[in-house]
PDB file of C-alpha atoms in Angstrom:
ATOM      1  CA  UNK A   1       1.495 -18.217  -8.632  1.00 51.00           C
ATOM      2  CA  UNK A   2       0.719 -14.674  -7.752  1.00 67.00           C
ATOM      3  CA  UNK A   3       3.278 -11.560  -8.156  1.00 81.00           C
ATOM      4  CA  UNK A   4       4.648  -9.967  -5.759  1.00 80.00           C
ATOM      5  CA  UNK A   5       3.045  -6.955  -7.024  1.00 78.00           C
ATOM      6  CA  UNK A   6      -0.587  -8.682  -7.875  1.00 79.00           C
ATOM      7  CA  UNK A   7      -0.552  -9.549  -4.659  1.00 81.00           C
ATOM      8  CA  UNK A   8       0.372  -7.052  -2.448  1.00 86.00           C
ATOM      9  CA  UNK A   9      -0.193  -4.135  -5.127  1.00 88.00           C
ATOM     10  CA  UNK A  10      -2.667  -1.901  -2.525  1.00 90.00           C
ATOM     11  CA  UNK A  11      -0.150  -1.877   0.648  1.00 90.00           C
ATOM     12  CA  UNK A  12       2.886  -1.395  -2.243  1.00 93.00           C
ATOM     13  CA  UNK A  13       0.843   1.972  -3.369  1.00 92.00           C
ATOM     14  CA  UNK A  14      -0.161   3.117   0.063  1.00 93.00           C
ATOM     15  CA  UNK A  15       3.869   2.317   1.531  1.00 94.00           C
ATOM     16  CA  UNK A  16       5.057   4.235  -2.045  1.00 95.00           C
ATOM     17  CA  UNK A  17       2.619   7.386  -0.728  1.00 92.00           C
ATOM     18  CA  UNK A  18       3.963   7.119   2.939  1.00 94.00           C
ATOM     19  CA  UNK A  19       7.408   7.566   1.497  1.00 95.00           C
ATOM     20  CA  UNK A  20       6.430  10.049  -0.521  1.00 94.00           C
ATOM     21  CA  UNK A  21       4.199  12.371   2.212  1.00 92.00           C
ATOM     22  CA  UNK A  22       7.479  11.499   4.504  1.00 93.00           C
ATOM     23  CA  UNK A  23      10.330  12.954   2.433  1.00 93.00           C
ATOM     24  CA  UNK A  24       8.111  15.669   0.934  1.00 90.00           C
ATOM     25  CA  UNK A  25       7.320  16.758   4.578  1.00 88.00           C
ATOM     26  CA  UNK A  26      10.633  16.697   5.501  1.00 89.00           C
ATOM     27  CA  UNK A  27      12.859  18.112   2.715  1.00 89.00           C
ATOM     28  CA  UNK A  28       9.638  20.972   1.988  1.00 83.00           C
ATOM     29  CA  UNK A  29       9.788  23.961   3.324  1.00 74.00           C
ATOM     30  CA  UNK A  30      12.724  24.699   6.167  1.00 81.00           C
ATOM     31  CA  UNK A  31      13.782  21.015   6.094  1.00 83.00           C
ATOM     32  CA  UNK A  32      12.323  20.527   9.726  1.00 84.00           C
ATOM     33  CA  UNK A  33       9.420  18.221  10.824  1.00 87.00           C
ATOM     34  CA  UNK A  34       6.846  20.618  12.244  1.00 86.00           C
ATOM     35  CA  UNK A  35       4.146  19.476  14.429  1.00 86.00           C
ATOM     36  CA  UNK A  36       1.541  19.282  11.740  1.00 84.00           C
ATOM     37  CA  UNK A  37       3.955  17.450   8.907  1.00 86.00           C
ATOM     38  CA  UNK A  38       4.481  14.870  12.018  1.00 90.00           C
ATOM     39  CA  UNK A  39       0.670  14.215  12.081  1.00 90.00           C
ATOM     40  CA  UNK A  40       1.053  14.089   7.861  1.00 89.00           C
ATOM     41  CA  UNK A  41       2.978  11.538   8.154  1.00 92.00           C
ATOM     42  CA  UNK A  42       1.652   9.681  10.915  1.00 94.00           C
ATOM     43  CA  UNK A  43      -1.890   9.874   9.129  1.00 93.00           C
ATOM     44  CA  UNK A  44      -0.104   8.682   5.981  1.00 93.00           C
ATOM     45  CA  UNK A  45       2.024   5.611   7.882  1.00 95.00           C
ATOM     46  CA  UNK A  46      -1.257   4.241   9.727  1.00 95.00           C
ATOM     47  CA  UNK A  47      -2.807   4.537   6.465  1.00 93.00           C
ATOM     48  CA  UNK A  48      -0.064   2.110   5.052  1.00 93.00           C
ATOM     49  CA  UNK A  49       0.274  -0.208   8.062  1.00 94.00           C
ATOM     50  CA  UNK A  50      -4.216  -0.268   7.752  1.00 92.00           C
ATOM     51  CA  UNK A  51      -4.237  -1.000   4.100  1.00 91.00           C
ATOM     52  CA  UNK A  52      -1.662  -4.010   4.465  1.00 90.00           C
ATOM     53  CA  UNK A  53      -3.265  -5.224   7.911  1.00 89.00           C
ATOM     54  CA  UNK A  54      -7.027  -5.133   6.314  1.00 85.00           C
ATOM     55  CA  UNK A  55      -7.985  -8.573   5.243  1.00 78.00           C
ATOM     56  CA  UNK A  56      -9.080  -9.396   1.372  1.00 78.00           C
ATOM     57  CA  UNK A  57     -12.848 -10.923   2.262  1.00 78.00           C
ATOM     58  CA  UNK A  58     -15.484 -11.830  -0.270  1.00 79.00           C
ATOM     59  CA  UNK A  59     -17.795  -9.820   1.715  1.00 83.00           C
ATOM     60  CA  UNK A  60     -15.412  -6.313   1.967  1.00 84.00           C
ATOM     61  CA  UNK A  61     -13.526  -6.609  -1.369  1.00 83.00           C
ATOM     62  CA  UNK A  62     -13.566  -2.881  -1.371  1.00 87.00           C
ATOM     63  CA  UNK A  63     -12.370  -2.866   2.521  1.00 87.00           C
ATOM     64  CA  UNK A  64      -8.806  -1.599   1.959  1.00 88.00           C
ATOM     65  CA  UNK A  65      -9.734   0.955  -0.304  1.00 89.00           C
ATOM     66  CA  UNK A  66     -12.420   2.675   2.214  1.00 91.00           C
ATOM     67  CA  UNK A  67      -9.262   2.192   5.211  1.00 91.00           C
ATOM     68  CA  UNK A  68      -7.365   4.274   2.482  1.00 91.00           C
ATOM     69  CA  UNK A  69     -10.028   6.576   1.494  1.00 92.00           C
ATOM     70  CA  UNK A  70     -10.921   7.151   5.127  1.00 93.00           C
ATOM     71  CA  UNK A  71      -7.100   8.154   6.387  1.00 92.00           C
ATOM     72  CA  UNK A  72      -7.095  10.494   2.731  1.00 91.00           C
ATOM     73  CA  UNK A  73      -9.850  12.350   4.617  1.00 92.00           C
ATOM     74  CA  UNK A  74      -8.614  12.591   7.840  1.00 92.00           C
ATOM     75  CA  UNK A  75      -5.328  13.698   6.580  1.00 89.00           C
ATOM     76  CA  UNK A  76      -7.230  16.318   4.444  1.00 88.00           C
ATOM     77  CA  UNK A  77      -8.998  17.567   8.143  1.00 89.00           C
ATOM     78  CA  UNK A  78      -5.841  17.786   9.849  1.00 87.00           C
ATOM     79  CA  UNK A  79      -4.175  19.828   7.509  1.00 83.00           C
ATOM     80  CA  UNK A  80      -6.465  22.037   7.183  1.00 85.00           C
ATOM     81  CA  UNK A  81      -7.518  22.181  11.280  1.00 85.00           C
ATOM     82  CA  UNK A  82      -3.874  22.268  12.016  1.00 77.00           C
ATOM     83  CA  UNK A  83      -1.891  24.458   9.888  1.00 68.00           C
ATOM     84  CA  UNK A  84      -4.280  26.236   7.493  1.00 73.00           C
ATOM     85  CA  UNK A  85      -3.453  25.926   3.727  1.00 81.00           C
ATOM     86  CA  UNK A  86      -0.466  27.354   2.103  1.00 80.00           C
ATOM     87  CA  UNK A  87       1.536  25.710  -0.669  1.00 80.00           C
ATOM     88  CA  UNK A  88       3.451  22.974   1.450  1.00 75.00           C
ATOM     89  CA  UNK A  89      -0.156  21.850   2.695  1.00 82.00           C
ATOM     90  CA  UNK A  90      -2.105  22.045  -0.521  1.00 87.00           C
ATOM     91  CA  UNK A  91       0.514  18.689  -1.879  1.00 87.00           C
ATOM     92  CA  UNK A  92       0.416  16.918   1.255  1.00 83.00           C
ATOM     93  CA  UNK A  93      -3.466  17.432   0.426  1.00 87.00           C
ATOM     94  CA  UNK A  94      -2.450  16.139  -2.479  1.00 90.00           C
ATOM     95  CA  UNK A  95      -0.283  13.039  -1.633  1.00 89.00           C
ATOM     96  CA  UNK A  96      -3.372  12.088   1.033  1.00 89.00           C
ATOM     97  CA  UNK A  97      -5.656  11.948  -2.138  1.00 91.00           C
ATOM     98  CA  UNK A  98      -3.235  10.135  -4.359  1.00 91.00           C
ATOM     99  CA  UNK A  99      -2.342   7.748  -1.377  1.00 90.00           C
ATOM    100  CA  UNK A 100      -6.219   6.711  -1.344  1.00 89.00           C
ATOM    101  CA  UNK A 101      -6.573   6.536  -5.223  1.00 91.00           C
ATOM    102  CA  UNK A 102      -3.657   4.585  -5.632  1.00 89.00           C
ATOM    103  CA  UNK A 103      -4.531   1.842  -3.348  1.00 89.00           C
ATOM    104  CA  UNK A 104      -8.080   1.783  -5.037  1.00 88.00           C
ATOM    105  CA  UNK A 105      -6.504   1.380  -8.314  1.00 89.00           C
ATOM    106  CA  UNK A 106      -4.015  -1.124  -7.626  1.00 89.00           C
ATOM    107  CA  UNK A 107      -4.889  -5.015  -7.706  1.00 87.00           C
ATOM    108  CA  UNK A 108      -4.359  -7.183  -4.293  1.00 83.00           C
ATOM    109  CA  UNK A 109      -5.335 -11.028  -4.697  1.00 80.00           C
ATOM    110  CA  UNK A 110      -4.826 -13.253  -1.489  1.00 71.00           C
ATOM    111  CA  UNK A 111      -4.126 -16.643  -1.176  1.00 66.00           C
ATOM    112  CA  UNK A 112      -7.824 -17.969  -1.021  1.00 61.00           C
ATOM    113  CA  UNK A 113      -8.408 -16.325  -4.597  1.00 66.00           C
ATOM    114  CA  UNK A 114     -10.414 -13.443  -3.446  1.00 68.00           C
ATOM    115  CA  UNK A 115      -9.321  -9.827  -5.068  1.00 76.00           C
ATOM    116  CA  UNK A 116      -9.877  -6.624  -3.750  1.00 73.00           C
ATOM    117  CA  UNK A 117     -11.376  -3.792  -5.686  1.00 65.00           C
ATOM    118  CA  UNK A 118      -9.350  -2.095  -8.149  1.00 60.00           C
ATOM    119  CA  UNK A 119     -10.273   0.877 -10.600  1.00 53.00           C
ATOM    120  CA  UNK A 120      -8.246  -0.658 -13.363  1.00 44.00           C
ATOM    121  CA  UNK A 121      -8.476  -3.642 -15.412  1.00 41.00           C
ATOM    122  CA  UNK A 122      -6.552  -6.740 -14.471  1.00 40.00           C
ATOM    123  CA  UNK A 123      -6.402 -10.541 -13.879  1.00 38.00           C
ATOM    124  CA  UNK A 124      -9.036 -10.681 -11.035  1.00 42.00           C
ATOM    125  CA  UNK A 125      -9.454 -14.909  -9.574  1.00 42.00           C
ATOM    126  CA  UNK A 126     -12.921 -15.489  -9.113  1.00 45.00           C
ATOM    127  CA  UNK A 127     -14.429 -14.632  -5.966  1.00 45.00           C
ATOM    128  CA  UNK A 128     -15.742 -17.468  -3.150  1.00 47.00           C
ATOM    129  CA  UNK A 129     -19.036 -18.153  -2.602  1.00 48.00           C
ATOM    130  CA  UNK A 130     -20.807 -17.450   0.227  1.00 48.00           C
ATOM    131  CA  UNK A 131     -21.525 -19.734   2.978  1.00 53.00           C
ATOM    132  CA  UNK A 132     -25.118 -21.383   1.571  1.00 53.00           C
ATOM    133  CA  UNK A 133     -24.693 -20.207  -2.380  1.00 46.00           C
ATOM    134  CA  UNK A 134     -24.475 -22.929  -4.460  1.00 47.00           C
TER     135      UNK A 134
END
């Protein structure tokens, strides 16, 4: 039987870095959501809701990560576009890129055995073969 964190380990790091882009937008700067920390943390809760929603297939095992890495970039964009870089944007910058490495390094196994990508080491099930490989 799986872990709780073996297998869900990508959506637990991308909901940890919503949380985090959430209260750090919110308790930064004059404690007040402004238009472009709302899009922060939209960027960063669609990145959590993607990551979990994104299925483990043998073909994609690296799908979640790219969601993640994806939304990092976006986030990165809109920042920037929106409210130019000063301190308070330069960590939700940072956040966006740790939300995307942290789901790349964490493990996610589902229940037919296949495991997504992960940067670190870890039990990983063997993968299914493909339709027509023996």
């Amino acid at each position: 039987m799986k872990s709780f964190a073996t297998r869900y380990g990508k959506a637990i790091a991308s909901a940890l870095f919503f949380v985090l882009t959430a209260l750090y937008a919110k308790l930064s700067g004059d404690n007040h959501l402004d238009p472009e920390e709302w899009v922060a943390v939209a960027i960063a809760a669609v990145n959590a809701v993607g990551v979990y929603l994104v299925p483990l297939a043998p073909e994609y095992p690296w799908a979640k990560s790219a969601v993640a890495a994806l939304l990092a970039v976006l986030q990165v964009l809109a920042t920037v576009v929106l409210g130019g870089l000063d301190p308070d944007e330069w960590i939700l910058i940072v956040l966006a890129v740790l939300q995307g490495l942290g789901v790349a390094a964490a493990p996610a196994v589902s229940d037919n055995g296949v495991a997504g990508d992960s940067l670190v080491g870890g039990p990983r099930l063997p993968r299914s073969p493909s339709p027509g490989q023996p």
